[in-house]
């Protein structure tokens, strides 16, 4: 049976704004990119019985992530760059989901690379428009991002995260049958 629950962070904003594509089945595993200190990744871990592999680039944030992981046996922290998929590939099990929350100019490329490499059933990209192009209308940045992620799968949802996260949107992609 599907484990439907109200999320926190950007996932919670996505759901509050009407997104309903977060539908984990028991035992499904998640690759979480941009875990920071692990707030949302730990929450996810408490809700799900699958493994969460949490990748975070900053060693400072990563320290807190490592501490959180000590208390959660199915949270696997990895301190490294989500661009280097090969470095953490040995720790990534078969996936239900990729969930990415990385505020970088190349965030869409990072997402496509990970989705193509790990072939999850479904993938969530929290896009921060201002990290991609500060001067552009966020709507046109989201449109470009939507087009670019089609390389990785079929877009099933695009939801603005305003007013909870200004100039952010969640793009959801399905890969089954791709
Ligand atoms: C907005 S924060 C994530 C917040 C977190 N998802 C939460 O809800 O608790 C973005 C994080 O992405 C990390 N990050 C940035 N570039 C990265 C990269 N190339 N690989 C992995 N993590 C990265 C940053 O260090 C930062 O901690």
GROMACS .gro file of N, CA, C and O in nm, residues 65-176:
model
  448
   65UNK      N    1   2.453   1.608   0.906
   65UNK     CA    2   2.390   1.496   0.837
   65UNK      C    3   2.442   1.362   0.892
   65UNK      O    4   2.366   1.270   0.918
   66UNK      N    5   2.573   1.357   0.913
   66UNK     CA    6   2.634   1.234   0.967
   66UNK      C    7   2.579   1.204   1.106
   66UNK      O    8   2.549   1.090   1.140
   67UNK      N    9   2.560   1.311   1.186
   67UNK     CA   10   2.504   1.292   1.321
   67UNK      C   11   2.362   1.239   1.315
   67UNK      O   12   2.325   1.147   1.388
   68UNK      N   13   2.281   1.298   1.222
   68UNK     CA   14   2.142   1.250   1.209
   68UNK      C   15   2.140   1.104   1.171
   68UNK      O   16   2.056   1.026   1.218
   69UNK      N   17   2.233   1.066   1.082
   69UNK     CA   18   2.233   0.930   1.029
   69UNK      C   19   2.268   0.826   1.135
   69UNK      O   20   2.229   0.710   1.124
   70UNK      N   21   2.340   0.871   1.241
   70UNK     CA   22   2.374   0.777   1.348
   70UNK      C   23   2.249   0.720   1.414
   70UNK      O   24   2.248   0.609   1.466
   71UNK      N   25   2.144   0.802   1.416
   71UNK     CA   26   2.021   0.758   1.485
   71UNK      C   27   1.922   0.689   1.391
   71UNK      O   28   1.817   0.644   1.436
   72UNK      N   29   1.952   0.688   1.261
   72UNK     CA   30   1.855   0.633   1.165
   72UNK      C   31   1.926   0.527   1.081
   72UNK      O   32   2.010   0.559   0.997
   73UNK      N   33   1.892   0.400   1.105
   73UNK     CA   34   1.974   0.295   1.042
   73UNK      C   35   1.953   0.284   0.891
   73UNK      O   36   2.034   0.223   0.823
   74UNK      N   37   1.846   0.342   0.837
   74UNK     CA   38   1.832   0.333   0.691
   74UNK      C   39   1.855   0.467   0.622
   74UNK      O   40   1.811   0.488   0.510
   75UNK      N   41   1.929   0.557   0.690
   75UNK     CA   42   1.976   0.680   0.625
   75UNK      C   43   2.126   0.664   0.599
   75UNK      O   44   2.207   0.649   0.692
   76UNK      N   45   2.165   0.665   0.471
   76UNK     CA   46   2.307   0.653   0.436
   76UNK      C   47   2.356   0.789   0.390
   76UNK      O   48   2.316   0.837   0.283
   77UNK      N   49   2.441   0.856   0.470
   77UNK     CA   50   2.491   0.987   0.431
   77UNK      C   51   2.613   0.974   0.340
   77UNK      O   52   2.695   0.885   0.359
   78UNK      N   53   2.624   1.063   0.243
   78UNK     CA   54   2.742   1.063   0.157
   78UNK      C   55   2.784   1.208   0.137
   78UNK      O   56   2.707   1.289   0.086
   79UNK      N   57   2.906   1.241   0.179
   79UNK     CA   58   2.954   1.378   0.163
   79UNK      C   59   3.033   1.383   0.033
   79UNK      O   60   3.142   1.326   0.021
   80UNK      N   61   2.974   1.452  -0.065
   80UNK     CA   62   3.037   1.461  -0.196
   80UNK      C   63   2.949   1.539  -0.291
   80UNK      O   64   2.842   1.589  -0.253
   81UNK      N   65   2.995   1.548  -0.413
   81UNK     CA   66   2.928   1.632  -0.514
   81UNK      C   67   2.831   1.546  -0.595
   81UNK      O   68   2.871   1.442  -0.650
   82UNK      N   69   2.708   1.594  -0.605
   82UNK     CA   70   2.604   1.518  -0.679
   82UNK      C   71   2.631   1.515  -0.829
   82UNK      O   72   2.561   1.446  -0.903
   83UNK      N   73   2.733   1.588  -0.874
   83UNK     CA   74   2.773   1.579  -1.016
   83UNK      C   75   2.853   1.451  -1.040
   83UNK      O   76   2.862   1.405  -1.152
   84UNK      N   77   2.915   1.400  -0.934
   84UNK     CA   78   3.003   1.282  -0.948
   84UNK      C   79   2.925   1.155  -0.913
   84UNK      O   80   2.948   1.091  -0.811
   85UNK      N   81   2.834   1.119  -1.000
   85UNK     CA   82   2.745   1.006  -0.971
   85UNK      C   83   2.823   0.876  -0.944
   85UNK      O   84   2.782   0.795  -0.861
   86UNK      N   85   2.934   0.861  -1.014
   86UNK     CA   86   3.011   0.737  -1.000
   86UNK      C   87   3.066   0.719  -0.860
   86UNK      O   88   3.085   0.606  -0.814
   87UNK      N   89   3.091   0.830  -0.789
   87UNK     CA   90   3.154   0.818  -0.656
   87UNK      C   91   3.057   0.758  -0.554
   87UNK      O   92   3.099   0.692  -0.460
   88UNK      N   93   2.927   0.782  -0.568
   88UNK     CA   94   2.834   0.724  -0.471
   88UNK      C   95   2.750   0.610  -0.528
   88UNK      O   96   2.674   0.547  -0.454
   89UNK      N   97   2.765   0.583  -0.657
   89UNK     CA   98   2.688   0.475  -0.720
   89UNK      C   99   2.694   0.342  -0.642
   89UNK      O  100   2.592   0.273  -0.630
   90UNK      N  101   2.812   0.305  -0.584
   90UNK     CA  102   2.817   0.176  -0.514
   90UNK      C  103   2.722   0.169  -0.393
   90UNK      O  104   2.690   0.059  -0.347
   91UNK      N  105   2.679   0.285  -0.341
   91UNK     CA  106   2.591   0.284  -0.222
   91UNK      C  107   2.444   0.298  -0.258
   91UNK      O  108   2.358   0.296  -0.170
   92UNK      N  109   2.415   0.317  -0.387
   92UNK     CA  110   2.276   0.346  -0.427
   92UNK      C  111   2.206   0.216  -0.467
   92UNK      O  112   2.246   0.150  -0.563
   93UNK      N  113   2.100   0.181  -0.391
   93UNK     CA  114   2.026   0.059  -0.427
   93UNK      C  115   1.930   0.088  -0.543
   93UNK      O  116   1.926   0.201  -0.593
   94UNK      N  117   1.854  -0.009  -0.582
   94UNK     CA  118   1.750   0.013  -0.683
   94UNK      C  119   1.651   0.116  -0.626
   94UNK      O  120   1.612   0.109  -0.510
   95UNK      N  121   1.614   0.215  -0.709
   95UNK     CA  122   1.544   0.332  -0.654
   95UNK      C  123   1.397   0.343  -0.693
   95UNK      O  124   1.361   0.318  -0.808
   96UNK      N  125   1.317   0.389  -0.595
   96UNK     CA  126   1.183   0.437  -0.627
   96UNK      C  127   1.190   0.582  -0.672
   96UNK      O  128   1.125   0.623  -0.769
   97UNK      N  129   1.273   0.661  -0.599
   97UNK     CA  130   1.274   0.805  -0.622
   97UNK      C  131   1.414   0.866  -0.622
   97UNK      O  132   1.501   0.822  -0.547
   98UNK      N  133   1.428   0.971  -0.703
   98UNK     CA  134   1.534   1.070  -0.682
   98UNK      C  135   1.463   1.197  -0.636
   98UNK      O  136   1.358   1.233  -0.690
   99UNK      N  137   1.518   1.260  -0.532
   99UNK     CA  138   1.463   1.388  -0.485
   99UNK      C  139   1.580   1.485  -0.478
   99UNK      O  140   1.678   1.459  -0.408
  100UNK      N  141   1.572   1.596  -0.552
  100UNK     CA  142   1.685   1.690  -0.557
  100UNK      C  143   1.645   1.831  -0.513
  100UNK      O  144   1.546   1.886  -0.561
  101UNK      N  145   1.726   1.886  -0.423
  101UNK     CA  146   1.706   2.024  -0.375
  101UNK      C  147   1.843   2.091  -0.368
  101UNK      O  148   1.902   2.102  -0.262
  102UNK      N  149   1.894   2.129  -0.485
  102UNK     CA  150   2.028   2.186  -0.496
  102UNK      C  151   2.019   2.321  -0.567
  102UNK      O  152   1.973   2.328  -0.681
  103UNK      N  153   2.063   2.428  -0.497
  103UNK     CA  154   2.055   2.561  -0.557
  103UNK      C  155   2.185   2.594  -0.630
  103UNK      O  156   2.273   2.662  -0.576
  104UNK      N  157   2.198   2.539  -0.749
  104UNK     CA  158   2.319   2.565  -0.830
  104UNK      C  159   2.275   2.603  -0.971
  104UNK      O  160   2.169   2.559  -1.017
  105UNK      N  161   2.359   2.675  -1.041
  105UNK     CA  162   2.327   2.714  -1.179
  105UNK      C  163   2.300   2.590  -1.268
  105UNK      O  164   2.212   2.592  -1.353
  106UNK      N  165   2.376   2.482  -1.244
  106UNK     CA  166   2.360   2.361  -1.326
  106UNK      C  167   2.270   2.256  -1.260
  106UNK      O  168   2.285   2.136  -1.286
  107UNK      N  169   2.177   2.301  -1.176
  107UNK     CA  170   2.092   2.206  -1.102
  107UNK      C  171   2.013   2.112  -1.195
  107UNK      O  172   1.993   1.995  -1.162
  108UNK      N  173   1.972   2.163  -1.312
  108UNK     CA  174   1.894   2.077  -1.403
  108UNK      C  175   1.984   1.968  -1.462
  108UNK      O  176   1.945   1.851  -1.472
  109UNK      N  177   2.107   2.005  -1.499
  109UNK     CA  178   2.202   1.905  -1.553
  109UNK      C  179   2.232   1.797  -1.449
  109UNK      O  180   2.241   1.678  -1.482
  110UNK      N  181   2.250   1.841  -1.324
  110UNK     CA  182   2.280   1.745  -1.215
  110UNK      C  183   2.164   1.645  -1.203
  110UNK      O  184   2.183   1.525  -1.191
  111UNK      N  185   2.044   1.699  -1.211
  111UNK     CA  186   1.923   1.614  -1.200
  111UNK      C  187   1.917   1.513  -1.314
  111UNK      O  188   1.900   1.392  -1.291
  112UNK      N  189   1.932   1.561  -1.436
  112UNK     CA  190   1.922   1.473  -1.554
  112UNK      C  191   2.028   1.362  -1.544
  112UNK      O  192   2.000   1.244  -1.568
  113UNK      N  193   2.148   1.402  -1.504
  113UNK     CA  194   2.258   1.306  -1.493
  113UNK      C  195   2.224   1.194  -1.393
  113UNK      O  196   2.245   1.076  -1.420
  114UNK      N  197   2.169   1.232  -1.278
  114UNK     CA  198   2.137   1.134  -1.175
  114UNK      C  199   2.019   1.046  -1.215
  114UNK      O  200   2.020   0.925  -1.192
  115UNK      N  201   1.918   1.106  -1.276
  115UNK     CA  202   1.800   1.028  -1.317
  115UNK      C  203   1.842   0.927  -1.424
  115UNK      O  204   1.804   0.810  -1.419
  116UNK      N  205   1.925   0.972  -1.519
  116UNK     CA  206   1.969   0.880  -1.624
  116UNK      C  207   2.055   0.768  -1.568
  116UNK      O  208   2.046   0.653  -1.609
  117UNK      N  209   2.138   0.802  -1.470
  117UNK     CA  210   2.229   0.701  -1.415
  117UNK      C  211   2.156   0.598  -1.329
  117UNK      O  212   2.185   0.479  -1.332
  118UNK      N  213   2.058   0.647  -1.247
  118UNK     CA  214   2.001   0.557  -1.146
  118UNK      C  215   1.859   0.507  -1.178
  118UNK      O  216   1.807   0.423  -1.104
  119UNK      N  217   1.798   0.561  -1.283
  119UNK     CA  218   1.666   0.515  -1.329
  119UNK      C  219   1.564   0.491  -1.217
  119UNK      O  220   1.518   0.376  -1.198
  120UNK      N  221   1.529   0.594  -1.140
  120UNK     CA  222   1.424   0.575  -1.040
  120UNK      C  223   1.289   0.561  -1.110
  120UNK      O  224   1.278   0.589  -1.230
  121UNK      N  225   1.188   0.520  -1.036
  121UNK     CA  226   1.053   0.516  -1.092
  121UNK      C  227   1.006   0.660  -1.120
  121UNK      O  228   0.945   0.688  -1.221
  122UNK      N  229   1.036   0.750  -1.026
  122UNK     CA  230   0.987   0.888  -1.033
  122UNK      C  231   1.094   0.979  -0.975
  122UNK      O  232   1.169   0.938  -0.885
  123UNK      N  233   1.101   1.103  -1.022
  123UNK     CA  234   1.205   1.194  -0.972
  123UNK      C  235   1.150   1.335  -0.952
  123UNK      O  236   1.072   1.383  -1.034
  124UNK      N  237   1.193   1.397  -0.841
  124UNK     CA  238   1.145   1.530  -0.802
  124UNK      C  239   1.261   1.628  -0.808
  124UNK      O  240   1.365   1.604  -0.747
  125UNK      N  241   1.240   1.739  -0.877
  125UNK     CA  242   1.341   1.844  -0.885
  125UNK      C  243   1.282   1.973  -0.830
  125UNK      O  244   1.189   2.030  -0.889
  126UNK      N  245   1.339   2.020  -0.717
  126UNK     CA  246   1.299   2.151  -0.664
  126UNK      C  247   1.387   2.255  -0.734
  126UNK      O  248   1.508   2.261  -0.709
  127UNK      N  249   1.329   2.331  -0.825
  127UNK     CA  250   1.407   2.427  -0.904
  127UNK      C  251   1.405   2.563  -0.834
  127UNK      O  252   1.298   2.613  -0.800
  128UNK      N  253   1.524   2.620  -0.816
  128UNK     CA  254   1.533   2.757  -0.765
  128UNK      C  255   1.572   2.845  -0.882
  128UNK      O  256   1.687   2.844  -0.928
  129UNK      N  257   1.474   2.922  -0.933
  129UNK     CA  258   1.496   2.999  -1.057
  129UNK      C  259   1.614   3.095  -1.044
  129UNK      O  260   1.694   3.110  -1.135
  130UNK      N  261   1.625   3.159  -0.929
  130UNK     CA  262   1.727   3.264  -0.915
  130UNK      C  263   1.870   3.208  -0.910
  130UNK      O  264   1.965   3.282  -0.930
  131UNK      N  265   1.883   3.082  -0.883
  131UNK     CA  266   2.018   3.023  -0.889
  131UNK      C  267   2.058   2.994  -1.032
  131UNK      O  268   2.177   2.984  -1.063
  132UNK      N  269   1.959   2.980  -1.120
  132UNK     CA  270   1.990   2.952  -1.261
  132UNK      C  271   2.014   3.082  -1.335
  132UNK      O  272   2.110   3.094  -1.413
  133UNK      N  273   1.928   3.181  -1.315
  133UNK     CA  274   1.942   3.312  -1.383
  133UNK      C  275   1.869   3.415  -1.301
  133UNK      O  276   1.745   3.420  -1.302
  134UNK      N  277   1.945   3.498  -1.231
  134UNK     CA  278   1.885   3.593  -1.137
  134UNK      C  279   1.802   3.700  -1.208
  134UNK      O  280   1.704   3.751  -1.154
  135UNK      N  281   1.839   3.731  -1.332
  135UNK     CA  282   1.776   3.843  -1.403
  135UNK      C  283   1.652   3.801  -1.482
  135UNK      O  284   1.578   3.884  -1.530
  136UNK      N  285   1.628   3.670  -1.494
  136UNK     CA  286   1.517   3.625  -1.581
  136UNK      C  287   1.387   3.605  -1.504
  136UNK      O  288   1.387   3.580  -1.384
  137UNK      N  289   1.277   3.612  -1.580
  137UNK     CA  290   1.146   3.583  -1.522
  137UNK      C  291   1.147   3.436  -1.478
  137UNK      O  292   1.172   3.347  -1.561
  138UNK      N  293   1.118   3.407  -1.351
  138UNK     CA  294   1.122   3.268  -1.304
  138UNK      C  295   1.037   3.175  -1.391
  138UNK      O  296   1.077   3.059  -1.415
  139UNK      N  297   0.924   3.224  -1.441
  139UNK     CA  298   0.837   3.135  -1.521
  139UNK      C  299   0.911   3.082  -1.645
  139UNK      O  300   0.896   2.966  -1.683
  140UNK      N  301   0.990   3.170  -1.709
  140UNK     CA  302   1.061   3.123  -1.829
  140UNK      C  303   1.175   3.028  -1.791
  140UNK      O  304   1.208   2.936  -1.865
  141UNK      N  305   1.233   3.048  -1.672
  141UNK     CA  306   1.336   2.954  -1.624
  141UNK      C  307   1.271   2.817  -1.599
  141UNK      O  308   1.326   2.713  -1.638
  142UNK      N  309   1.152   2.816  -1.540
  142UNK     CA  310   1.083   2.688  -1.514
  142UNK      C  311   1.049   2.619  -1.646
  142UNK      O  312   1.058   2.497  -1.657
  143UNK      N  313   1.007   2.698  -1.745
  143UNK     CA  314   0.973   2.639  -1.876
  143UNK      C  315   1.095   2.572  -1.938
  143UNK      O  316   1.088   2.460  -1.990
  144UNK      N  317   1.210   2.641  -1.932
  144UNK     CA  318   1.334   2.583  -1.986
  144UNK      C  319   1.372   2.456  -1.910
  144UNK      O  320   1.416   2.357  -1.969
  145UNK      N  321   1.357   2.463  -1.777
  145UNK     CA  322   1.393   2.346  -1.694
  145UNK      C  323   1.302   2.229  -1.730
  145UNK      O  324   1.347   2.115  -1.745
  146UNK      N  325   1.175   2.258  -1.748
  146UNK     CA  326   1.079   2.152  -1.783
  146UNK      C  327   1.120   2.084  -1.914
  146UNK      O  328   1.120   1.961  -1.924
  147UNK      N  329   1.157   2.167  -2.010
  147UNK     CA  330   1.198   2.112  -2.141
  147UNK      C  331   1.325   2.026  -2.126
  147UNK      O  332   1.335   1.917  -2.182
  148UNK      N  333   1.419   2.078  -2.046
  148UNK     CA  334   1.548   2.007  -2.032
  148UNK      C  335   1.532   1.874  -1.960
  148UNK      O  336   1.599   1.776  -1.996
  149UNK      N  337   1.443   1.866  -1.861
  149UNK     CA  338   1.431   1.739  -1.787
  149UNK      C  339   1.360   1.632  -1.869
  149UNK      O  340   1.366   1.513  -1.834
  150UNK      N  341   1.295   1.672  -1.977
  150UNK     CA  342   1.231   1.573  -2.064
  150UNK      C  343   1.332   1.476  -2.124
  150UNK      O  344   1.297   1.367  -2.168
  151UNK      N  345   1.458   1.516  -2.119
  151UNK     CA  346   1.567   1.427  -2.161
  151UNK      C  347   1.571   1.303  -2.070
  151UNK      O  348   1.611   1.195  -2.112
  152UNK      N  349   1.530   1.323  -1.943
  152UNK     CA  350   1.541   1.214  -1.846
  152UNK      C  351   1.411   1.135  -1.830
  152UNK      O  352   1.413   1.022  -1.782
  153UNK      N  353   1.299   1.193  -1.869
  153UNK     CA  354   1.173   1.122  -1.850
  153UNK      C  355   1.053   1.207  -1.890
  153UNK      O  356   1.068   1.314  -1.946
  154UNK      N  357   0.935   1.156  -1.854
  154UNK     CA  358   0.810   1.224  -1.891
  154UNK      C  359   0.768   1.314  -1.774
  154UNK      O  360   0.753   1.265  -1.661
  155UNK      N  361   0.748   1.442  -1.801
  155UNK     CA  362   0.708   1.535  -1.695
  155UNK      C  363   0.563   1.509  -1.658
  155UNK      O  364   0.475   1.512  -1.745
  156UNK      N  365   0.539   1.480  -1.528
  156UNK     CA  366   0.401   1.451  -1.485
  156UNK      C  367   0.343   1.561  -1.397
  156UNK      O  368   0.223   1.563  -1.372
  157UNK      N  369   0.428   1.653  -1.351
  157UNK     CA  370   0.377   1.761  -1.266
  157UNK      C  371   0.477   1.876  -1.262
  157UNK      O  372   0.598   1.853  -1.259
  158UNK      N  373   0.423   1.998  -1.262
  158UNK     CA  374   0.505   2.118  -1.237
  158UNK      C  375   0.420   2.206  -1.144
  158UNK      O  376   0.310   2.244  -1.180
  159UNK      N  377   0.472   2.231  -1.022
  159UNK     CA  378   0.393   2.305  -0.923
  159UNK      C  379   0.480   2.416  -0.864
  159UNK      O  380   0.592   2.391  -0.819
  160UNK      N  381   0.426   2.538  -0.865
  160UNK     CA  382   0.497   2.650  -0.802
  160UNK      C  383   0.502   2.629  -0.651
  160UNK      O  384   0.404   2.582  -0.592
  161UNK      N  385   0.613   2.665  -0.587
  161UNK     CA  386   0.625   2.651  -0.441
  161UNK      C  387   0.601   2.784  -0.370
  161UNK      O  388   0.615   2.794  -0.248
  162UNK      N  389   0.568   2.888  -0.446
  162UNK     CA  390   0.529   3.016  -0.387
  162UNK      C  391   0.400   2.996  -0.308
  162UNK      O  392   0.316   2.916  -0.349
  163UNK      N  393   0.375   3.063  -0.198
  163UNK     CA  394   0.461   3.163  -0.135
  163UNK      C  395   0.558   3.103  -0.032
  163UNK      O  396   0.631   3.176   0.031
  164UNK      N  397   0.562   2.969  -0.019
  164UNK     CA  398   0.646   2.908   0.085
  164UNK      C  399   0.795   2.919   0.050
  164UNK      O  400   0.879   2.938   0.137
  165UNK      N  401   0.825   2.902  -0.080
  165UNK     CA  402   0.963   2.916  -0.128
  165UNK      C  403   0.955   3.000  -0.254
  165UNK      O  404   0.916   2.951  -0.360
  166UNK      N  405   0.990   3.127  -0.240
  166UNK     CA  406   0.971   3.223  -0.349
  166UNK      C  407   1.056   3.184  -0.471
  166UNK      O  408   1.172   3.146  -0.457
  167UNK      N  409   0.995   3.195  -0.588
  167UNK     CA  410   1.063   3.166  -0.715
  167UNK      C  411   1.120   3.024  -0.723
  167UNK      O  412   1.227   3.002  -0.781
  168UNK      N  413   1.049   2.932  -0.661
  168UNK     CA  414   1.083   2.789  -0.671
  168UNK      C  415   0.965   2.716  -0.736
  168UNK      O  416   0.849   2.757  -0.720
  169UNK      N  417   0.996   2.606  -0.804
  169UNK     CA  418   0.890   2.516  -0.852
  169UNK      C  419   0.938   2.373  -0.836
  169UNK      O  420   1.059   2.346  -0.834
  170UNK      N  421   0.843   2.281  -0.823
  170UNK     CA  422   0.876   2.139  -0.819
  170UNK      C  423   0.838   2.080  -0.953
  170UNK      O  424   0.725   2.097  -1.001
  171UNK      N  425   0.935   2.014  -1.017
  171UNK     CA  426   0.908   1.943  -1.142
  171UNK      C  427   0.920   1.794  -1.113
  171UNK      O  428   1.018   1.750  -1.051
  172UNK      N  429   0.822   1.718  -1.157
  172UNK     CA  430   0.820   1.573  -1.130
  172UNK      C  431   0.825   1.499  -1.263
  172UNK      O  432   0.751   1.533  -1.357
  173UNK      N  433   0.911   1.399  -1.268
  173UNK     CA  434   0.936   1.325  -1.391
  173UNK      C  435   0.917   1.175  -1.365
  173UNK      O  436   0.961   1.124  -1.262
  174UNK      N  437   0.850   1.106  -1.455
  174UNK     CA  438   0.839   0.961  -1.448
  174UNK      C  439   0.932   0.898  -1.551
  174UNK      O  440   0.940   0.947  -1.663
  175UNK      N  441   0.996   0.789  -1.511
  175UNK     CA  442   1.091   0.729  -1.604
  175UNK      C  443   1.046   0.593  -1.653
  175UNK      O  444   1.105   0.538  -1.746
  176UNK      N  445   0.944   0.536  -1.591
  176UNK     CA  446   0.900   0.402  -1.628
  176UNK      C  447   0.860   0.401  -1.775
  176UNK      O  448   0.787   0.488  -1.821
   0.00000   0.00000   0.00000
